[in-house]
Coordinates of C-alpha atoms in Angstrom, one line a residue:
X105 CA -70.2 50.1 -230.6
X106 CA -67.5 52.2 -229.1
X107 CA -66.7 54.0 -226.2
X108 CA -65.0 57.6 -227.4
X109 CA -63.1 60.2 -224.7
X110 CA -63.2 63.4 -225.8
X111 CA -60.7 65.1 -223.9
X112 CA -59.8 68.6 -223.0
X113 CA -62.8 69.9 -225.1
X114 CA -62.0 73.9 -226.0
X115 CA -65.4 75.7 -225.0
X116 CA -64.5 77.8 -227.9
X117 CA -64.9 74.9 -229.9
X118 CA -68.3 73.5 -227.9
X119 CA -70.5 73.6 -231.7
X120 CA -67.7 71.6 -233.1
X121 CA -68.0 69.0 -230.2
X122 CA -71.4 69.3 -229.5
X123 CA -72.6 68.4 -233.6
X124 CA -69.7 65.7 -233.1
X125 CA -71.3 63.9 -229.9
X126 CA -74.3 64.0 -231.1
X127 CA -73.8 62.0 -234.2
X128 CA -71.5 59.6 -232.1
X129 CA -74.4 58.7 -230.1
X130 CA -76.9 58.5 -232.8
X131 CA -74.6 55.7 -234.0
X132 CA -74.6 53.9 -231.1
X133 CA -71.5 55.0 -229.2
X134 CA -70.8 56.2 -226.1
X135 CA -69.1 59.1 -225.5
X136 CA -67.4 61.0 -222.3
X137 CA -65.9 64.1 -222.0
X138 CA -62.8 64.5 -219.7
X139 CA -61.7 68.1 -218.6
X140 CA -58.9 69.1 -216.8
X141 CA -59.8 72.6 -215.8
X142 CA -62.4 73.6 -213.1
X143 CA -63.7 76.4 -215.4
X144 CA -63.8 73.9 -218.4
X145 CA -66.2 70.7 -216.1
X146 CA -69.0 73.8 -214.8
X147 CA -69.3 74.3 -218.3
X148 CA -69.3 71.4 -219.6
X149 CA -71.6 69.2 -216.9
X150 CA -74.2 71.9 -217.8
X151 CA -74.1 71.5 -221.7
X152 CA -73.4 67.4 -221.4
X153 CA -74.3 64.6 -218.8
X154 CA -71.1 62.7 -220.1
X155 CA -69.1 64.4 -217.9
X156 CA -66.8 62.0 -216.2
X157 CA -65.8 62.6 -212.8
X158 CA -62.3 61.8 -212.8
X159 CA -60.8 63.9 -210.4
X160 CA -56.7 62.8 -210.5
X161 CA -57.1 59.7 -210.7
X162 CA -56.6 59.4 -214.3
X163 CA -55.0 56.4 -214.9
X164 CA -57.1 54.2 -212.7
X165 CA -60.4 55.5 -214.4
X166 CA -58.7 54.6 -217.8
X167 CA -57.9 51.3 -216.6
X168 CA -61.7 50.9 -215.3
X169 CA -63.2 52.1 -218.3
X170 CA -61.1 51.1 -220.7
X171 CA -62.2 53.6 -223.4
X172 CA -61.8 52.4 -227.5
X173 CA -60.6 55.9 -228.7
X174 CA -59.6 59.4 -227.2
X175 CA -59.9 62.4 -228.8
X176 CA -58.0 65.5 -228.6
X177 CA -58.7 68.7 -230.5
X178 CA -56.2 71.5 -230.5
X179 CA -54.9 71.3 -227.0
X180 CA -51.5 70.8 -227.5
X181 CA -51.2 71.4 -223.5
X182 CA -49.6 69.2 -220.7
X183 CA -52.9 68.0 -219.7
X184 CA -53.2 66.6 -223.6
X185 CA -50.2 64.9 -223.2
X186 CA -51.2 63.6 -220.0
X187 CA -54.8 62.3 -221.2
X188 CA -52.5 60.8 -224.2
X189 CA -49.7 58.9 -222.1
X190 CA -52.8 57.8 -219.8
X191 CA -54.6 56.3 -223.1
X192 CA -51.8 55.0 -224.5
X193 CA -50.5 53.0 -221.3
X194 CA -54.4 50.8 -221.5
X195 CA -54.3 49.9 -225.0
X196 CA -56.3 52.9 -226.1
X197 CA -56.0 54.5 -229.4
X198 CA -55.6 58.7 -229.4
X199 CA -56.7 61.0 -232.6
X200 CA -55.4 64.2 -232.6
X201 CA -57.7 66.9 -234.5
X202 CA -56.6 70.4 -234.9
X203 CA -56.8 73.8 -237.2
X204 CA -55.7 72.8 -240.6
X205 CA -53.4 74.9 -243.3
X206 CA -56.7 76.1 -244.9
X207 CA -59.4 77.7 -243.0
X208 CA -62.2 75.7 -242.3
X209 CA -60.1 72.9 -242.3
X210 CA -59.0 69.9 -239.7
X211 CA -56.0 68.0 -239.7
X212 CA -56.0 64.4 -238.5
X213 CA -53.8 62.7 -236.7
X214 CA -53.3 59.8 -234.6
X215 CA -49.6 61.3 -233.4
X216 CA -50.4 64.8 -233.0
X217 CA -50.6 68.2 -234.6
X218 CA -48.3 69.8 -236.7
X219 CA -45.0 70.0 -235.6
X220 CA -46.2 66.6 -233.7
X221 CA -48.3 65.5 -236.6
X222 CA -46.7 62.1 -237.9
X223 CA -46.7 63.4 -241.3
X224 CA -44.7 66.2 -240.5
X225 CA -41.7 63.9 -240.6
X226 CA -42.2 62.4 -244.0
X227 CA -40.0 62.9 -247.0
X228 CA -40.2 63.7 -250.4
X229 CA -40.0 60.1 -251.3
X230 CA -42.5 58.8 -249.4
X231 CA -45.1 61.1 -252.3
X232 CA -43.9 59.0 -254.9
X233 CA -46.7 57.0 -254.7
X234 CA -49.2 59.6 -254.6
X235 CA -51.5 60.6 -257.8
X236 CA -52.0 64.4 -258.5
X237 CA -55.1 65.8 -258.5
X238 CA -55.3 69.3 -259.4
X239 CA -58.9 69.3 -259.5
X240 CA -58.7 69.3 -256.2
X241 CA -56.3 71.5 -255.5
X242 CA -58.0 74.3 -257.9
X243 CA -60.9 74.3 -255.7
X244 CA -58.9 74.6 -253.0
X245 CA -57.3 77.7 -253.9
X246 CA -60.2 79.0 -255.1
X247 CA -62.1 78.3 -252.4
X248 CA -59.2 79.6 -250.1
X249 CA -59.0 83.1 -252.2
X250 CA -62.8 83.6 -252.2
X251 CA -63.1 83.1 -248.1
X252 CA -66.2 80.9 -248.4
X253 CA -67.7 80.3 -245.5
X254 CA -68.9 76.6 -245.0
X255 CA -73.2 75.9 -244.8
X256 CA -72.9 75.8 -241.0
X257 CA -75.4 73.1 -239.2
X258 CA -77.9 75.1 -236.4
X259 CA -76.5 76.0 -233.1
X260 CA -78.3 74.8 -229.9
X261 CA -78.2 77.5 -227.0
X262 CA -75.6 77.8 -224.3
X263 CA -76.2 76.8 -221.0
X264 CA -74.7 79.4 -219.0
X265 CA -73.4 77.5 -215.7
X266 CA -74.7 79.8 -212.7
X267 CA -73.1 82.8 -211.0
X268 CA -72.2 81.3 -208.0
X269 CA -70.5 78.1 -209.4
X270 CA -68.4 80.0 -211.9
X271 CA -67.1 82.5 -208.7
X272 CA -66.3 79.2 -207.4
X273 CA -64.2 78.4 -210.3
X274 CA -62.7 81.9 -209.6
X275 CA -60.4 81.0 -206.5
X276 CA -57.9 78.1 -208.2
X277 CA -57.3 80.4 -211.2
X278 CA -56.7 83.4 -209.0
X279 CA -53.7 81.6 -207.6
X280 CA -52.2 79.8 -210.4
X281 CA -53.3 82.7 -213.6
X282 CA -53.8 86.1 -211.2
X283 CA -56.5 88.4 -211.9
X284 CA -56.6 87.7 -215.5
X285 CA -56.8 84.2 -215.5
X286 CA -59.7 84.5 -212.7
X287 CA -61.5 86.9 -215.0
X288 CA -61.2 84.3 -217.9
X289 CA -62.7 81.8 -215.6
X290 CA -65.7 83.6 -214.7
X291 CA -66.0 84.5 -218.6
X292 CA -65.1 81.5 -220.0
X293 CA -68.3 80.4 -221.2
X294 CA -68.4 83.3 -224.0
X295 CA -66.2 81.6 -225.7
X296 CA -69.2 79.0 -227.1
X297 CA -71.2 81.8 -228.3
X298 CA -71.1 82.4 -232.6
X299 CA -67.7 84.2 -233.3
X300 CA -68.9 87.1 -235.1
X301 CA -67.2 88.3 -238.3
X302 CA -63.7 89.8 -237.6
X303 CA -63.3 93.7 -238.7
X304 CA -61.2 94.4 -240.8
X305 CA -59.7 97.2 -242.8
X306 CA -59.6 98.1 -247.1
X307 CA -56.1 96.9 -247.8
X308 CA -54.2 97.8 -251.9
X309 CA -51.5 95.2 -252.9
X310 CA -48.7 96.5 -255.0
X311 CA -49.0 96.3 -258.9
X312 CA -46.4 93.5 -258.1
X313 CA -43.9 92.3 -258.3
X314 CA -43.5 91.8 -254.3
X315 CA -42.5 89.4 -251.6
X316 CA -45.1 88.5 -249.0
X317 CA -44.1 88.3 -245.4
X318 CA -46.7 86.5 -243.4
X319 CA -46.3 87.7 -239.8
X320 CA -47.8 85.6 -236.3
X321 CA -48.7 86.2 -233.0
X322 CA -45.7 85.5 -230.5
X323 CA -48.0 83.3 -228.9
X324 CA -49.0 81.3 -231.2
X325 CA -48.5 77.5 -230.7
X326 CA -47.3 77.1 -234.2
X327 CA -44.5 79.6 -233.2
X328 CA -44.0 78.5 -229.4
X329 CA -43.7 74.6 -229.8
X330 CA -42.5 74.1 -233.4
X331 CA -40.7 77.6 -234.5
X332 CA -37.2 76.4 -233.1
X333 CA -35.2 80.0 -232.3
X334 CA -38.0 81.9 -234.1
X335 CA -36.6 85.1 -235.4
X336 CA -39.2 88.1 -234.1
X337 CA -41.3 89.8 -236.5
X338 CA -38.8 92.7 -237.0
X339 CA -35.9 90.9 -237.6
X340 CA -37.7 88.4 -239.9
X341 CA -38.7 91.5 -242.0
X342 CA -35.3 93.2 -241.6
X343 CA -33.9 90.1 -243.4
X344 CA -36.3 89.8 -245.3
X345 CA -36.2 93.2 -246.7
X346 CA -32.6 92.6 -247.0
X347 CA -33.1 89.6 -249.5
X348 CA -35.3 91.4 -251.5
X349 CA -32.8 94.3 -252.1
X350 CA -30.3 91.8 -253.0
X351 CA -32.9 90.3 -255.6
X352 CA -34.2 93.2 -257.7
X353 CA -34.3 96.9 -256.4
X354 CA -37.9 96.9 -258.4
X355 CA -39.3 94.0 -256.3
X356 CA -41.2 95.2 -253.2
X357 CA -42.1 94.0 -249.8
X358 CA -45.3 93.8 -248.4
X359 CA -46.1 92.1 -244.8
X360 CA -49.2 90.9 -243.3
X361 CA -49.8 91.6 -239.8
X362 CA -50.6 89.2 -237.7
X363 CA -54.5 89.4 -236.7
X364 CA -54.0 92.8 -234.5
X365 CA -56.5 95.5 -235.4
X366 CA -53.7 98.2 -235.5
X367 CA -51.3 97.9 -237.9
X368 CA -47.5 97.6 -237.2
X369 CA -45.2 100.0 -239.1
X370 CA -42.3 99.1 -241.0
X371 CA -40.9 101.6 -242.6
X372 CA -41.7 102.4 -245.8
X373 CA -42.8 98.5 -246.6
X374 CA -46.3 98.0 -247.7
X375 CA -48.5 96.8 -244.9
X376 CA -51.8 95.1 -244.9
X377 CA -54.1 93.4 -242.4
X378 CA -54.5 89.7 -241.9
X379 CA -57.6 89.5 -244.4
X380 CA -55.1 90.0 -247.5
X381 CA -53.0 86.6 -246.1
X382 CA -54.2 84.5 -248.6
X383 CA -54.1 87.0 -252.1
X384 CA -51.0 88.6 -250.8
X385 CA -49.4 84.7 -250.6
X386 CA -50.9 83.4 -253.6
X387 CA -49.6 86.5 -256.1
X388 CA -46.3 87.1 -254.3
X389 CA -43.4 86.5 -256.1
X390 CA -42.0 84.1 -253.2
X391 CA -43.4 84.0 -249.6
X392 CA -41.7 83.7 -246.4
X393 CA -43.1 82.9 -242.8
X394 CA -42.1 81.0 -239.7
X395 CA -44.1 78.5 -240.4
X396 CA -47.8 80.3 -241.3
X397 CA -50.7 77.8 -242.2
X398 CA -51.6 79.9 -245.2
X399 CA -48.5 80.2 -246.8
X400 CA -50.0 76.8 -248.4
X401 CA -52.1 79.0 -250.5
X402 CA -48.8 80.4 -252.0
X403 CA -48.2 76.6 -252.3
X404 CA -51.2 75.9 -254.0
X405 CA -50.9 79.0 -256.6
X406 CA -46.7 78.0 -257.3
X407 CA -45.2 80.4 -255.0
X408 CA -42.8 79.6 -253.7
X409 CA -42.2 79.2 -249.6
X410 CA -39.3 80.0 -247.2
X411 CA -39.6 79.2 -244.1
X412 CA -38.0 79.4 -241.1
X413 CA -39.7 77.1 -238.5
X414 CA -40.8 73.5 -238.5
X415 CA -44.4 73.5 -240.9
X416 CA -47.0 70.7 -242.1
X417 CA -45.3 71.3 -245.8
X418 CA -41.6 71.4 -244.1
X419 CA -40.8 69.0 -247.2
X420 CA -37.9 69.6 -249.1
X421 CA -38.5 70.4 -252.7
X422 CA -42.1 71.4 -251.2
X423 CA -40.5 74.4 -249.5
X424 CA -37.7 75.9 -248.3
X425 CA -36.7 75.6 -244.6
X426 CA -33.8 78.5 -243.8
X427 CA -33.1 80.5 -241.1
X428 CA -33.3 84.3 -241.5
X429 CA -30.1 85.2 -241.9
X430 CA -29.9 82.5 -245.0
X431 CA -32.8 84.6 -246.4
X432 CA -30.6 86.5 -248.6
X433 CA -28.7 83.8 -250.6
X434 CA -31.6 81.5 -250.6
X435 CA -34.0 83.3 -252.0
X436 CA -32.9 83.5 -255.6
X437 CA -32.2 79.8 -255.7
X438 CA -36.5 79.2 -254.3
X439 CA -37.2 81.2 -256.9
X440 CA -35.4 79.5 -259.6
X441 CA -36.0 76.0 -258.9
X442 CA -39.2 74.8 -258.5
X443 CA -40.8 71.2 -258.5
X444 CA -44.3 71.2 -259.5
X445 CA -44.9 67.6 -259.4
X446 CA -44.1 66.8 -255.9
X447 CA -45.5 69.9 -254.6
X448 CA -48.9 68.6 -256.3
X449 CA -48.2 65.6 -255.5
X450 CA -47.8 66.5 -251.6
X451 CA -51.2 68.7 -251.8
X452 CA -53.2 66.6 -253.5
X453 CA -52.3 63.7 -249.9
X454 CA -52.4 66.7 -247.9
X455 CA -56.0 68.1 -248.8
X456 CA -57.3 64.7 -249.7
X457 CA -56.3 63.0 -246.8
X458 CA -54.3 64.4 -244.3
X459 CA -57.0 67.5 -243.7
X460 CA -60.4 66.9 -243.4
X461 CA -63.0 69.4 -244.7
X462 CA -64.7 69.8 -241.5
X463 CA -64.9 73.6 -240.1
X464 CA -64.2 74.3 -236.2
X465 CA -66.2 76.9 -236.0
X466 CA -68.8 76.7 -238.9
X467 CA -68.8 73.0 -239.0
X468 CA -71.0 71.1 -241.7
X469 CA -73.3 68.5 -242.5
X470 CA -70.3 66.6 -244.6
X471 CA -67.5 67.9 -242.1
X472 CA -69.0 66.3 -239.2
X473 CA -69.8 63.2 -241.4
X474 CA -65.8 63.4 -242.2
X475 CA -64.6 63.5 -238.7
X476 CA -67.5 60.8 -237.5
X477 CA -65.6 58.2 -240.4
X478 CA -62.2 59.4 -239.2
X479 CA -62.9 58.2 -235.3
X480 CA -65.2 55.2 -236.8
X481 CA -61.9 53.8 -239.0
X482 CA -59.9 53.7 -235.5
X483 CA -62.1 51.8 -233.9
X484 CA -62.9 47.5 -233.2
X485 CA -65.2 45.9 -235.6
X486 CA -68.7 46.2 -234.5
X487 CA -71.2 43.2 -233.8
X488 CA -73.9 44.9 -235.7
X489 CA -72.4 47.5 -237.8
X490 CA -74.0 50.6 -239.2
X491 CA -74.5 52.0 -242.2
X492 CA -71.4 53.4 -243.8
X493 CA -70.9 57.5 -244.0
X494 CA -70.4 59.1 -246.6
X495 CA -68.0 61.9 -246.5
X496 CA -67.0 63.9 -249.8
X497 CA -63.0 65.2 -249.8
X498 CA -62.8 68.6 -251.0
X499 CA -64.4 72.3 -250.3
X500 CA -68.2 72.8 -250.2
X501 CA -67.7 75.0 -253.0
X502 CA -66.6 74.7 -256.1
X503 CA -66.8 71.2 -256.1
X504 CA -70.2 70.7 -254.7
X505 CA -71.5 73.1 -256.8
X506 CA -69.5 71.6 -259.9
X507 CA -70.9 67.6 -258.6
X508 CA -74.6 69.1 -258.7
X509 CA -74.2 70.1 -262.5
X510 CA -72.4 67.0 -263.5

């Protein structure tokens, strides 16, 4: 059996890792957890005793243990990158995990995530060899526009690491982070509890026709590491706007904040909260973004997809990479020319095997199974192996639903 590393593990994502170890070990592996952060190893040495102690010594305890596969998920970080070079220099294999285009969704990756991701860098010709399958891809849409949730596996509790070693925690984050990073330190463990269901606001689309703006968080890493000279949210609507004027004076705008609970204003544009991401993609007449993971839904419904940063489905004749002030000229021509069969074609590898169906925060039965055969494939041929998994591509529903009556 293997020896995994799970590094930098996100205590916001502690179910997702915790489900994960645990079917690692039932299958005979062994499996460590490397963290970085002081906060991050009180937490985790009270939830886990494979905790390694590391200290800085990284690359000597990777030569000593010689680990079979780390794991990263999400942490796109300097101390990822570290834990990676460190793996990498022993022989070790790395597989990257992350949020995928659709909720309750992973990518997978042995390079990275998105604008790292490996596949990020194919062509259109590299598709060729790909066979549609819009079965697939219905359910995905459908299960995208209905927000299903996924049949979550049971929580265990959280061990909440005591007072006095999380004040302990306190002092390096006060130096490096102030008081706010300090407070996050002594709060941190929260983050493992169930998110609860966001609030959100009744939201009317226009009777259409309209172009969909879908707006993100200047912090986001999507926008930070791969959105090049990301255009702000007001200028990417100004230009927007401007395009759409240009187009048709009966086509409207409507934009989709980013996650905030009060929304932006924008004139006299049409805005709605980030619930109405995925209808307001999916029935847009086009859709632009920096590079939004759920403008794949306006993807998977035909729309087409401007954007103006580096994206998963950056694939030309997929979508349409521009920068804002090209919005004007290009838009028309998105419009006009489309190219249904690589699009389905780039999906249908994509959703099939690209993502996995494995939720971060409600993860599944079949999710976990996923991402247990995804770290299994990467690793030596065991002695005595066990019995295969068995994972089924696709969303828990339709599909599942659909396999139960066939």
């Amino acid at each position: 059996m293997g020896h995994i590393v799970v590094g930098t593990p996100g205590i916001d994502r502690f179910h997702l890792h915790e489900r994960l170890i645990r079917t690692l070990r039932q299958r005979g592996h062994r499996v460590s957890l490397l963290c970085t952060s002081p906060a991050a190893q009180t937490f985790w040495r009270h939830q886990d005793e494979g905790l390694a102690k590391v200290g800085t010594a990284l690359q000597s305890w990777f030569a000593t243990e010689a680990p079979d596969l780390l794991l990263l998920h999400q942490d796109r970080t300097a101390d990822a990158v570290l834990l990676q070079f460190c793996a990498r220099a022993v022989g070790c294999r790395v597989l990257w995990t992350g949020d995928g285009l659709l909720p309750h969704t992973l990518q997978v990756d042995e390079r990275g995530i998105d604008g790292d991701a490996s596949c990020s860098r194919r062509g259109a010709g590299e598709f060729r060899v790909v066979t549609g399958e819009p079965d697939l891809l219905r359910a995905c849409l459908a299960s995208a526009l209905a927000q299903t949730l996924p049949f979550g596996l049971p929580r265990v509790g959280v061990q909440v690491p005591p007072l006095l070693e999380r004040l302990r925690d306190v002092l390096p984050m006060l130096g490096d982070n102030g008081v706010a990073g300090a407070w996050q330190a002594l709060t941190s463990w929260c983050l493992a509890l169930e998110p609860q269901p966001a609030a959100s606001r009744p939201w009317v689309l226009p009777p259409a026709p309209f172009v969909t703006v879908l707006l993100q968080r200047p912090d986001d890493a999507r926008v930070l590491l791969d959105g090049g000279n990301a255009p702000s949210s007001t200028e990417l609507v100004r230009q927007t706007a401007n395009a759409v004027q240009a187009l048709n004076d009966d086509v409207r705008l409507v934009i989709v904040a980013a996650g905030s609970t009060r929304l932006p204003r924008f004139g006299a544009h049409t805005v709605v909260p980030a619930a109405a991401a995925a209808v307001a993609a999916a029935t847009a007449l086009a859709t632009v973004t920096i590079n939004h993971p759920l403008a794949s839904i306006a993807l998977l419904a035909g729309t087409p997809v401007l954007h103006t940063g580096h994206a998963l489905y950056g694939v030309r004749g997929v979508a349409t990479r521009v920068t804002a002030e090209q919005l004007t000229p290009a838009l028309p021509t998105a419009i006009a020319h489309d190219h249904p069969t690589l699009r389905q074609r780039f999906l249908s590898w994509t959703f099939g095997y690209g993502h996995l169906w494995c939720s971060s925060t409600h993860p599944d039965h079949n999710g976990v199974l996923g991402l247990a055969q995804a770290i299994e494939a990467r690793l030596a041929e065991p002695a005595h192996p066990m019995p295969p998994l068995r994972y089924r591509r696709g969303p828990a529903w339709p599909l599942a639903a659909e396999g139960r009556r066939s």
